[in-house]
Coordinates of C-alpha atoms and ligand atoms in Angstrom, one line a residue:
M1 CA 4.0 11.7 46.3
N2 CA 2.9 8.0 46.6
N3 CA 2.9 9.0 50.8
K4 CA 3.1 12.6 51.5
N5 CA 5.7 12.0 54.1
K6 CA 8.2 10.3 52.1
L7 CA 9.7 12.6 49.6
N8 CA 11.8 11.3 46.7
F9 CA 14.6 13.0 46.0
I10 CA 14.0 15.3 43.6
Q11 CA 11.0 16.8 45.5
E12 CA 13.4 17.4 48.3
I13 CA 15.2 19.9 45.8
I14 CA 11.9 21.2 44.8
E15 CA 11.0 21.2 48.6
N16 CA 14.5 22.9 49.0
D17 CA 14.1 25.5 46.7
L18 CA 10.7 26.7 47.5
K19 CA 12.1 27.2 51.3
L20 CA 15.0 29.3 49.7
G21 CA 12.1 31.5 48.3
F22 CA 11.1 29.9 44.7
K23 CA 7.3 30.7 44.1
K24 CA 5.6 27.4 44.0
K25 CA 2.9 28.4 41.3
K26 CA 6.0 28.7 39.2
L27 CA 6.9 25.7 39.2
K28 CA 6.5 23.3 36.1
F29 CA 7.7 20.3 34.7
R30 CA 7.5 18.2 31.2
F31 CA 7.4 15.2 29.5
P32 CA 9.5 15.3 26.5
P33 CA 9.4 12.0 24.2
E34 CA 11.0 11.5 20.9
P35 CA 8.1 10.4 18.8
N36 CA 10.7 7.6 17.2
G37 CA 8.6 5.1 18.8
Y38 CA 6.2 3.8 21.2
L39 CA 6.4 4.6 25.2
H40 CA 7.8 1.7 26.9
I41 CA 7.8 1.1 30.9
G42 CA 10.9 3.4 31.7
H43 CA 9.1 6.3 29.6
A44 CA 5.8 5.7 32.6
K45 CA 8.7 6.1 34.8
S46 CA 9.3 9.3 34.0
I47 CA 5.7 9.9 33.3
F48 CA 4.6 9.1 36.2
L49 CA 7.6 11.3 38.1
N50 CA 6.9 14.3 36.2
F51 CA 2.8 13.9 36.5
N52 CA 2.4 13.5 39.5
L53 CA 5.1 16.4 40.9
G54 CA 2.5 18.7 39.0
K55 CA -0.5 16.6 40.7
Y56 CA 1.5 17.3 43.9
Y57 CA 2.3 20.8 43.6
N58 CA -1.2 21.9 41.4
V59 CA 1.2 23.3 38.3
P60 CA 1.1 22.5 35.2
V61 CA 3.1 19.5 33.0
N62 CA 4.0 20.0 29.2
L63 CA 4.2 17.4 26.8
R64 CA 6.5 18.6 24.5
F65 CA 7.5 16.1 21.4
D66 CA 11.1 16.0 20.7
D67 CA 10.8 16.3 16.8
T68 CA 13.8 17.8 15.8
D69 CA 15.1 15.5 13.5
P70 CA 13.3 15.4 10.1
N71 CA 15.1 12.2 9.4
K72 CA 12.8 10.3 11.7
N73 CA 9.1 9.5 11.1
Y74 CA 7.6 10.9 13.4
K75 CA 4.0 11.8 12.8
K76 CA 2.4 7.9 13.3
F77 CA 4.0 8.0 16.8
I78 CA 1.8 11.5 18.2
K79 CA -1.4 9.8 18.3
P80 CA -0.2 6.7 20.0
I81 CA 2.0 8.5 22.3
K82 CA -0.8 10.7 23.4
E83 CA -3.3 7.8 24.2
D84 CA -0.7 5.9 26.1
I85 CA -0.4 8.8 28.4
K86 CA -3.9 8.9 28.9
W87 CA -4.1 5.3 29.2
L88 CA -1.9 5.6 32.3
G89 CA -3.7 8.2 33.6
F90 CA -2.0 11.8 33.0
N91 CA -3.0 14.8 31.1
W92 CA -0.8 17.4 30.3
K93 CA -1.4 21.5 30.0
K94 CA 0.1 22.1 26.6
E95 CA 1.0 20.1 23.9
C96 CA 4.4 21.2 22.5
Y97 CA 6.9 20.7 19.9
S98 CA 10.2 21.9 19.8
S99 CA 9.6 22.4 16.6
D100 CA 7.5 25.2 17.3
Y101 CA 10.2 26.9 18.4
F102 CA 12.9 26.6 15.3
E103 CA 12.2 30.4 14.6
K104 CA 13.2 31.1 18.2
L105 CA 16.2 28.7 18.4
Y106 CA 17.0 30.6 15.1
D107 CA 17.1 33.9 16.6
F108 CA 18.6 33.1 19.8
A109 CA 21.9 31.3 17.5
I110 CA 21.8 34.1 15.5
Y111 CA 22.3 36.5 19.1
L112 CA 25.3 33.6 19.8
I113 CA 26.9 34.3 16.5
K114 CA 26.9 38.2 17.6
I115 CA 28.8 37.9 20.8
G116 CA 31.2 36.1 19.1
K117 CA 30.0 32.7 21.1
A118 CA 29.1 30.8 17.6
Y119 CA 30.6 29.7 14.3
V120 CA 30.2 28.1 11.1
D121 CA 32.6 25.5 10.7
D122 CA 32.8 24.6 7.1
Q123 CA 35.2 20.9 8.2
S124 CA 33.9 17.8 7.8
Q125 CA 32.1 16.1 10.6
K126 CA 35.0 13.4 10.8
I127 CA 37.6 15.9 11.1
I128 CA 35.6 17.6 14.0
N129 CA 35.2 14.5 15.8
E130 CA 39.0 13.7 15.6
Q131 CA 40.1 16.9 16.6
R132 CA 37.7 16.4 20.0
K133 CA 40.3 14.0 20.9
T134 CA 39.3 13.2 24.3
P135 CA 39.2 14.4 27.8
F136 CA 42.6 14.0 29.1
I137 CA 44.2 15.4 25.5
K138 CA 43.3 18.7 24.1
G139 CA 41.4 19.4 21.1
I140 CA 42.9 21.3 18.2
K141 CA 40.6 24.2 17.3
S142 CA 39.0 24.6 14.1
I143 CA 40.7 26.6 11.4
Y144 CA 37.4 28.8 11.2
R145 CA 36.8 29.1 14.5
N146 CA 38.0 33.0 14.7
R147 CA 36.1 33.3 11.6
K148 CA 34.7 37.2 11.2
I149 CA 30.9 37.5 13.3
E150 CA 29.4 39.3 9.8
E151 CA 31.2 36.2 7.8
N152 CA 29.7 33.4 10.2
L153 CA 26.0 35.2 9.8
F154 CA 26.1 35.4 6.5
L155 CA 27.0 31.5 6.2
F156 CA 25.1 30.4 8.3
N157 CA 22.2 32.9 6.9
E158 CA 23.2 31.3 3.7
M159 CA 22.6 27.8 5.4
K160 CA 19.5 28.7 6.4
K161 CA 18.2 29.4 2.5
G162 CA 19.9 25.8 1.5
T163 CA 23.3 27.3 -0.4
F164 CA 25.1 24.5 0.9
K165 CA 25.0 21.1 0.3
E166 CA 24.3 18.8 3.5
G167 CA 27.2 18.3 5.6
Y168 CA 29.1 21.2 4.0
C169 CA 29.1 23.4 7.1
V170 CA 27.9 23.0 10.7
L171 CA 27.3 25.6 13.7
R172 CA 29.3 25.5 16.5
A173 CA 29.2 27.1 19.5
K174 CA 32.4 28.2 20.9
I175 CA 33.0 27.1 24.2
D176 CA 36.3 25.4 25.5
M177 CA 38.4 23.0 23.1
N178 CA 40.0 21.5 26.3
S179 CA 37.3 20.9 28.1
P180 CA 37.5 17.6 29.9
N181 CA 34.1 17.8 29.3
M182 CA 33.9 16.5 25.6
H183 CA 30.2 18.1 25.1
L184 CA 32.0 21.5 25.9
R185 CA 34.5 21.3 23.3
D186 CA 33.0 23.3 20.6
P187 CA 29.4 21.1 20.6
I188 CA 27.4 21.2 17.0
M189 CA 24.1 23.6 17.3
Y190 CA 23.1 23.3 13.6
R191 CA 23.5 21.2 10.7
I192 CA 22.0 21.5 7.4
I193 CA 19.7 18.7 7.0
K194 CA 17.7 19.2 3.2
K195 CA 14.6 17.3 4.6
S196 CA 10.9 18.0 4.7
H197 CA 9.8 17.9 8.7
F198 CA 6.4 16.6 9.1
K199 CA 5.4 20.2 10.9
T200 CA 7.5 23.0 9.7
K201 CA 7.2 21.4 5.9
N202 CA 10.3 22.7 3.6
K203 CA 10.9 25.9 5.6
W204 CA 14.2 24.7 6.9
N205 CA 17.5 23.7 5.9
I206 CA 19.3 23.6 8.7
Y207 CA 17.9 21.8 12.2
P208 CA 19.2 22.2 15.7
T209 CA 20.9 19.0 17.3
Y210 CA 19.3 18.1 20.3
D211 CA 21.6 19.6 22.9
W212 CA 20.6 23.2 21.3
S213 CA 17.4 22.6 21.5
H214 CA 16.0 20.8 24.7
G215 CA 17.6 23.2 27.4
Q216 CA 16.1 26.0 25.0
C217 CA 12.7 24.6 24.8
D218 CA 12.8 24.2 28.5
Y219 CA 13.9 27.9 28.9
I220 CA 10.9 29.3 26.1
E221 CA 8.2 26.9 28.3
K222 CA 9.2 28.6 31.2
I223 CA 10.3 24.7 32.6
S224 CA 11.5 25.0 36.6
H225 CA 13.3 21.6 37.0
S226 CA 13.7 19.6 34.0
I227 CA 14.3 16.2 34.5
C228 CA 15.8 13.4 32.6
S229 CA 17.7 10.4 32.9
N230 CA 21.1 9.8 34.1
E231 CA 22.8 9.5 30.8
F232 CA 22.3 13.5 30.4
E233 CA 23.9 14.1 33.4
N234 CA 27.3 14.7 31.7
H235 CA 25.1 17.1 28.7
K236 CA 24.2 19.4 32.2
P237 CA 27.1 22.0 32.1
L238 CA 26.4 22.6 28.1
Y239 CA 22.5 22.5 29.5
N240 CA 23.2 25.4 31.6
W241 CA 26.1 26.9 29.5
Y242 CA 23.2 27.7 26.8
I243 CA 20.6 28.9 29.1
K244 CA 23.1 31.6 30.7
E245 CA 24.3 32.7 27.5
I246 CA 21.1 33.0 25.8
N247 CA 19.5 34.5 29.4
N248 CA 21.1 37.3 28.7
I249 CA 18.9 38.6 25.9
N250 CA 15.8 39.6 28.0
K251 CA 17.0 38.4 31.7
K252 CA 13.9 35.5 32.4
K253 CA 13.5 35.0 36.3
I254 CA 13.1 31.2 35.6
I255 CA 16.1 29.5 34.6
P256 CA 15.3 25.7 34.6
K257 CA 17.5 23.4 36.3
Q258 CA 18.4 20.0 35.3
Y259 CA 17.9 17.0 37.1
E260 CA 18.8 13.2 36.1
F261 CA 17.3 10.0 38.2
S262 CA 18.2 6.4 37.0
R263 CA 16.4 4.8 33.6
L264 CA 14.7 1.6 34.4
N265 CA 15.7 -1.6 33.2
L266 CA 14.2 -4.7 33.9
T267 CA 15.4 -8.3 33.5
N268 CA 16.0 -10.3 30.2
T269 CA 13.9 -7.2 28.3
I270 CA 15.1 -4.3 26.6
L271 CA 13.2 -1.0 26.6
S272 CA 15.1 1.4 24.0
K273 CA 12.9 1.9 21.5
R274 CA 15.4 2.2 18.9
I275 CA 15.7 -1.5 19.6
L276 CA 12.3 -2.5 20.1
N277 CA 12.3 -1.2 16.4
F278 CA 15.2 -3.2 15.2
L279 CA 13.2 -6.6 17.1
I280 CA 10.3 -5.6 14.9
E281 CA 12.0 -5.3 11.4
K282 CA 14.0 -9.0 12.6
K283 CA 10.5 -10.4 12.8
I284 CA 11.4 -11.2 16.4
I285 CA 8.5 -9.4 17.8
K286 CA 5.6 -9.0 16.0
G287 CA 5.0 -5.4 16.5
W288 CA 4.9 -2.3 19.2
D289 CA 2.0 -4.2 20.7
D290 CA 3.8 -7.1 20.6
P291 CA 2.6 -8.7 24.6
R292 CA 6.3 -9.8 25.0
I293 CA 8.0 -6.6 25.2
L294 CA 6.9 -3.3 27.6
T295 CA 5.7 -1.3 25.7
I296 CA 2.3 0.5 27.3
I297 CA 0.8 -0.6 24.5
G298 CA 2.4 -4.4 24.3
M299 CA 1.4 -4.4 28.5
R300 CA -1.8 -3.1 27.5
R301 CA -2.8 -5.5 24.8
R302 CA -1.1 -8.8 27.6
G303 CA -3.6 -7.4 29.9
Y304 CA -1.9 -5.7 32.8
P305 CA -4.1 -2.9 34.5
S306 CA -3.1 0.7 34.0
E307 CA -3.3 1.0 37.6
S308 CA -0.8 -1.9 38.4
I309 CA 1.9 -0.3 36.3
I310 CA 1.7 2.9 38.1
D311 CA 1.6 1.0 41.5
F312 CA 4.9 -0.6 39.9
C313 CA 6.4 3.0 39.6
K314 CA 5.7 3.6 42.9
L315 CA 7.5 1.2 44.4
I316 CA 10.7 0.9 41.9
G317 CA 10.6 4.6 43.5
L318 CA 13.3 7.2 42.3
N319 CA 17.4 6.8 42.6
K320 CA 20.4 8.3 41.0
R321 CA 22.2 4.9 40.3
N322 CA 21.0 2.7 37.7
N323 CA 20.3 -1.3 38.2
I324 CA 18.2 -4.0 37.0
I325 CA 14.4 -4.5 38.1
P326 CA 13.8 -7.9 38.6
F327 CA 10.6 -8.6 36.3
Y328 CA 8.8 -10.7 38.9
L329 CA 8.3 -7.4 40.8
L330 CA 6.3 -6.0 38.4
E331 CA 4.5 -9.1 37.7
N332 CA 3.7 -9.4 41.5
I333 CA 1.9 -5.9 41.0
V334 CA -0.2 -7.2 38.0
R335 CA -1.0 -10.5 39.8
K336 CA -2.3 -8.5 42.8
Y337 CA -4.9 -6.5 40.8
L338 CA -5.9 -9.3 38.9
N339 CA -6.9 -11.1 41.9
K340 CA -9.5 -8.3 42.4
I341 CA -10.8 -7.9 39.1
S342 CA -10.7 -11.5 37.0
I343 CA -13.3 -13.5 36.5
K344 CA -12.4 -17.2 38.1
V345 CA -13.4 -20.1 34.3
M346 CA -12.0 -23.7 33.8
V347 CA -10.2 -24.2 30.6
V348 CA -8.1 -27.6 30.3
I349 CA -5.0 -27.4 28.2
N350 CA -3.9 -31.2 27.6
P351 CA -7.3 -33.1 28.2
L352 CA -7.6 -36.5 29.2
K353 CA -10.8 -37.8 28.5
L354 CA -13.2 -38.8 32.0
V355 CA -16.0 -41.0 31.6
I356 CA -18.8 -41.2 34.6
I357 CA -19.6 -44.7 35.0
N358 CA -23.4 -44.0 37.1
Y359 CA -24.2 -41.0 35.2
N360 CA -26.6 -41.7 32.2
Y361 CA -25.2 -41.0 28.7
D362 CA -28.0 -38.2 27.6
K363 CA -28.4 -36.5 30.9
T364 CA -26.8 -32.9 30.7
E365 CA -27.4 -31.3 33.9
L366 CA -26.9 -27.3 34.7
L367 CA -24.5 -26.2 37.5
Y368 CA -25.1 -22.4 38.2
I369 CA -22.2 -20.9 40.0
K370 CA -23.9 -18.9 43.1
K371 CA -21.1 -16.2 43.0
N372 CA -22.0 -15.5 39.3
K373 CA -25.0 -16.7 38.3
N374 CA -24.3 -16.0 34.2
R375 CA -22.1 -18.3 34.9
I376 CA -23.7 -22.5 34.0
I377 CA -21.6 -25.2 33.5
P378 CA -23.1 -28.3 32.2
F379 CA -21.9 -31.1 33.2
C380 CA -22.5 -34.9 31.5
K381 CA -21.0 -38.5 31.2
Y382 CA -18.0 -37.5 29.5
I383 CA -15.9 -34.3 30.5
Y384 CA -12.1 -33.6 30.5
I385 CA -10.0 -33.2 32.9
E386 CA -6.3 -32.0 32.8
K387 CA -3.7 -35.2 32.1
K388 CA -1.6 -33.9 34.6
D389 CA -4.2 -34.6 37.5
F390 CA -4.1 -38.3 36.9
S391 CA -1.3 -40.1 37.9
L392 CA -1.1 -44.1 39.0
K393 CA 1.8 -42.7 41.5
K394 CA 1.6 -43.4 44.9
N395 CA 2.4 -40.4 46.5
F396 CA 0.3 -38.3 44.6
F397 CA -2.3 -36.4 45.5
R398 CA -5.0 -35.8 43.2
L399 CA -6.7 -38.3 40.8
K400 CA -5.3 -42.0 41.2
I401 CA -7.3 -45.4 41.1
G402 CA -9.4 -45.7 44.3
K403 CA -8.9 -41.7 45.4
K404 CA -11.5 -39.5 45.5
V405 CA -10.9 -35.4 44.1
R406 CA -13.6 -33.1 43.5
L407 CA -14.5 -32.0 40.6
K408 CA -14.4 -27.8 41.0
N409 CA -18.2 -26.4 41.4
A410 CA -19.3 -29.9 40.7
Y411 CA -19.2 -33.4 42.5
I412 CA -16.6 -35.7 44.4
I413 CA -15.6 -38.4 42.0
K414 CA -13.5 -41.5 42.4
A415 CA -11.2 -43.2 39.4
I416 CA -12.0 -46.8 39.3
S417 CA -9.8 -47.8 36.0
Y418 CA -8.3 -46.3 33.1
K419 CA -7.1 -47.1 29.6
K420 CA -3.9 -46.6 27.8
N421 CA -3.6 -46.4 24.0
K422 CA -0.5 -48.3 22.3
K423 CA 2.2 -45.7 23.2
G424 CA 1.4 -45.9 26.9
N425 CA -0.4 -43.0 27.3
F426 CA -3.5 -42.5 29.2
T427 CA -6.9 -42.2 27.1
K428 CA -9.6 -42.3 28.9
V429 CA -9.9 -42.8 33.3
Y430 CA -13.5 -44.1 34.3
C431 CA -14.8 -42.8 37.3
K432 CA -17.6 -42.9 39.7
Y433 CA -19.4 -40.2 40.9
Y434 CA -21.6 -39.1 44.3
P435 CA -25.0 -37.4 43.6
D436 CA -24.4 -36.4 47.2
T437 CA -21.8 -34.3 47.0
L438 CA -22.3 -30.9 44.7
S439 CA -20.2 -28.2 45.8
D440 CA -21.3 -25.5 48.0
N441 CA -20.6 -23.2 45.4
S442 CA -23.4 -24.1 42.8
F443 CA -26.4 -25.6 42.8
S444 CA -27.9 -27.9 39.9
N445 CA -30.9 -27.7 37.4
L446 CA -31.3 -31.6 38.0
N447 CA -29.9 -32.5 41.2
I448 CA -32.4 -32.4 44.1
V449 CA -30.0 -35.1 46.2
K450 CA -30.2 -33.5 49.5
K451 CA -26.8 -33.1 50.8
K452 CA -25.5 -35.5 53.9
L453 CA -23.1 -33.6 56.0
N454 CA -20.6 -36.3 55.9
K455 CA -17.2 -35.8 56.5
K456 CA -16.2 -38.2 54.8
N457 CA -17.5 -35.9 51.2
K458 CA -14.0 -34.2 52.5
V459 CA -11.7 -33.9 50.0
K460 CA -7.8 -33.8 49.7
S461 CA -7.6 -32.0 46.1
T462 CA -10.2 -30.4 43.5
I463 CA -8.9 -30.5 40.0
H464 CA -10.9 -28.6 36.7
W465 CA -12.9 -29.7 34.4
V466 CA -14.9 -29.1 30.7
S467 CA -17.7 -31.2 30.0
T468 CA -17.3 -32.5 26.1
K469 CA -20.6 -31.9 25.2
E470 CA -20.5 -28.2 25.6
Y471 CA -17.2 -26.6 25.2
L472 CA -15.9 -23.9 23.5
P473 CA -12.5 -24.2 22.1
I474 CA -10.4 -21.7 22.3
K475 CA -6.2 -20.8 21.9
I476 CA -4.2 -19.2 24.7
R477 CA -0.4 -18.2 24.2
I478 CA 1.9 -18.4 27.3
F479 CA 4.5 -16.2 27.1
K480 CA 8.1 -16.3 28.2
K481 CA 10.8 -13.9 28.9
L482 CA 12.2 -12.5 25.4
F483 CA 16.1 -12.6 26.2
N484 CA 17.6 -15.5 27.5
K485 CA 20.0 -12.6 30.0
N486 CA 20.1 -9.6 30.5
I487 CA 21.6 -8.0 27.5
L488 CA 24.0 -5.3 29.1
D489 CA 25.3 -3.8 25.9
I490 CA 21.9 -2.9 23.8
N491 CA 24.2 -1.5 21.4
N492 CA 25.6 -4.8 20.8
K493 CA 23.3 -6.0 17.9
E494 CA 25.3 -9.5 17.9
E495 CA 25.0 -10.4 21.6
I496 CA 20.9 -9.2 21.4
L497 CA 20.5 -11.9 18.7
K498 CA 22.4 -14.3 20.3
N499 CA 20.0 -14.5 23.2
I500 CA 16.7 -14.3 22.0
N501 CA 14.3 -16.9 23.7
K502 CA 13.0 -19.0 21.0
N503 CA 10.4 -20.3 22.8
S504 CA 9.0 -16.8 24.6
L505 CA 5.6 -17.7 22.4
K506 CA 3.7 -20.9 22.9
I507 CA 0.5 -21.3 21.1
Y508 CA -1.8 -23.7 22.8
S509 CA -5.1 -25.2 21.8
A510 CA -7.4 -25.8 25.0
Y511 CA -11.1 -26.3 26.0
A512 CA -12.7 -23.7 27.7
E513 CA -16.0 -24.1 29.7
P514 CA -19.2 -21.8 27.6
F515 CA -18.9 -19.2 29.9
L516 CA -15.7 -17.9 27.5
K517 CA -18.1 -17.4 24.6
K518 CA -18.9 -13.9 26.8
A519 CA -15.4 -12.7 27.0
K520 CA -14.7 -8.9 25.4
F521 CA -11.7 -7.4 24.8
M522 CA -9.8 -6.1 27.9
Y523 CA -12.1 -8.6 30.1
R524 CA -9.7 -10.4 32.5
F525 CA -9.8 -13.6 33.4
Q526 CA -8.2 -16.5 36.0
F527 CA -8.2 -20.0 34.4
K528 CA -8.3 -21.9 37.7
R529 CA -5.3 -23.5 38.5
I530 CA -3.5 -22.3 35.5
G531 CA -3.0 -18.1 35.3
Y532 CA -4.4 -14.9 34.3
F533 CA -5.3 -14.4 30.6
C534 CA -7.2 -11.6 28.6
L535 CA -9.1 -12.1 25.0
D536 CA -6.2 -11.1 22.5
K537 CA -7.3 -8.2 19.7
D538 CA -6.5 -11.0 17.0
S539 CA -9.8 -12.9 18.4
K540 CA -12.4 -13.1 16.0
I541 CA -15.6 -13.2 18.3
K542 CA -17.9 -13.6 15.7
E543 CA -16.2 -16.4 13.7
K544 CA -16.2 -18.2 17.3
K545 CA -11.9 -17.8 17.1
F546 CA -11.3 -16.6 20.7
I547 CA -7.2 -16.4 21.4
F548 CA -6.8 -15.2 25.5
N549 CA -3.2 -13.9 26.7
K550 CA -1.5 -15.3 29.0
I551 CA -1.0 -12.3 31.8
V552 CA 0.6 -13.8 34.4
S553 CA 0.3 -16.9 36.1
L554 CA -1.5 -17.8 39.3
K555 CA 1.0 -17.9 42.2
E556 CA 4.3 -15.8 42.6
K557 CA 7.9 -17.3 41.3
Q558 CA 11.3 -15.8 42.4
K559 CA 13.0 -16.1 39.4
Ligands
ATP1 P1 14.6 4.8 24.0 O1 16.3 4.7 24.0 O2 14.2 3.9 24.8 O3 14.2 5.9 22.8 P2 14.8 7.4 24.4 O4 15.1 8.1 26.1 O5 15.7 8.0 23.9 O6 14.8 6.1 25.2 P3 13.1 9.8 25.0 O7 11.5 9.4 24.1 O8 13.9 10.8 24.5 O9 13.4 8.1 25.4 O10 12.3 9.8 26.4 C1 11.5 10.9 26.9 C2 11.6 10.9 28.5 O11 11.7 9.2 29.3 C3 13.3 11.4 29.1 O12 13.2 12.2 29.7 C4 14.0 9.9 29.0 O13 14.7 10.4 29.9 C5 12.8 9.4 29.6 N1 13.1 7.8 29.9 C6 13.3 7.2 28.3 N2 13.6 6.0 28.8 C7 13.5 5.8 30.2 C8 14.1 4.7 31.2 N3 14.3 3.8 31.0 N4 13.8 5.0 32.4 C9 13.5 6.3 32.6 N5 13.2 7.1 32.2 C10 13.5 7.0 30.4
MG2 MG1 15.9 8.8 22.4

């Protein structure tokens, strides 16, 4: 798909189906999120796969909200999910909800009862689970398994009407209590839940299980290839059993087929919506859009361009085996995009004052940057440089006494002397500047000294700086991995909490060149020699409160 000559394994299956006579125009796909949280990069993988299949074959892709559980708060996640899919650049043909089909699912269930393949079981969930046993031990059949069809029909209707309390009974498919596949040991189709559903309100007292609803929704929507992640592989025999049975009602030609691919995992992070919600509740992250997590909205806030997420999905491709993708692969792609689109500016995080001894105290010179005429940098006697750019060490390559360096976009300077405080830290560095060495990249409103084309003006290093007279105070947020290691068992909350990286967020004050006042949300900047940043939504521009998120470092790190 990314490359027309290289098909992924799902496409190979589809191509084969087409060869065997399946009509191309009958192809249809769906993306079926449960709206119990925000989408994450794992969903992006599934979105990319399904919507690209739609594009490639020019056939519809439905967005189906899997909203079968009235206990969950689905309503608030519908809109953001749609926004995230659009932000990734995709559009669905039809917006559907599993609840749209509750009536049909009910009718299908009645049919299964009528043909003797479903029954009402009055046993408790606990007993039912115990009777299922384990794959190598035969299950125990429920004493209600052979209830008469009329009785089942009557009881199921009573369940629907709300006659019974929650947990009083369930509707089960009658399949095989000895099957080595546990999903086939008389799975539950309906349970009584006396909750209002955000779409169907109080109409139902019974709600379908995932297994009973998912495949049937695919069938109703005429989805040809139903693609899901690996954990559903064991559910496939049940998926096929249900569809085969209900297809006998009114033989349809499109029998959906389920195919699985590996779930996306990345190093030192967790993707599950359920666990992300837990981290929010525990106040470990600040919300679904916390830039440290890989929700679509979090990545967007952090400043990842949507194209880079799509490129990442292309790069990782599709396979069957679950693995953990190194985080730096994603960062490398993000960096590649940022390099193209970001505006370069100078910001100093740990300032050291530099005094230019041969520059007038009251003079301010404006340096115009040739490549970006809007960017004007004030130059004056006192400037800030980064602390780490000055040292007395012998082998130091940047500023040291008697050595010349270039101030980025400005002049060459030479360090003459320095001052230290009682603690032994540098407080000031005194330098001389060379007026005839203005950078080729800029021109000055004052300096008319002709440049000498002198080889001596070549220096080994260039450092960034900010004027002390005119600068913008900003805050920057630096993010590190959320976990100290890969969490292999996401159900182990203790393990999760134990491995939280307490330093995953650090906030610094910094001095920025005045141009950064023009920053708008989602503008991306390269803070020279520091990294890529974007303005965070917590900023209050009118109040001159600027907060920038670090998107990614400048250079690749392979760790
Ligand atoms: P979560 O545990 O994060 O809630 P889920 O699988 O329960 O994930 P759904 O909303 O049910 O989330 O998933 C919608 C679709 O996205 C499904 O087809 C699912 O297989 C797929 N999906 C979810 N997470 C991933 C992932 N990490 N990698 C690939 N596909 C995923
Ligand atoms: Mg789920």
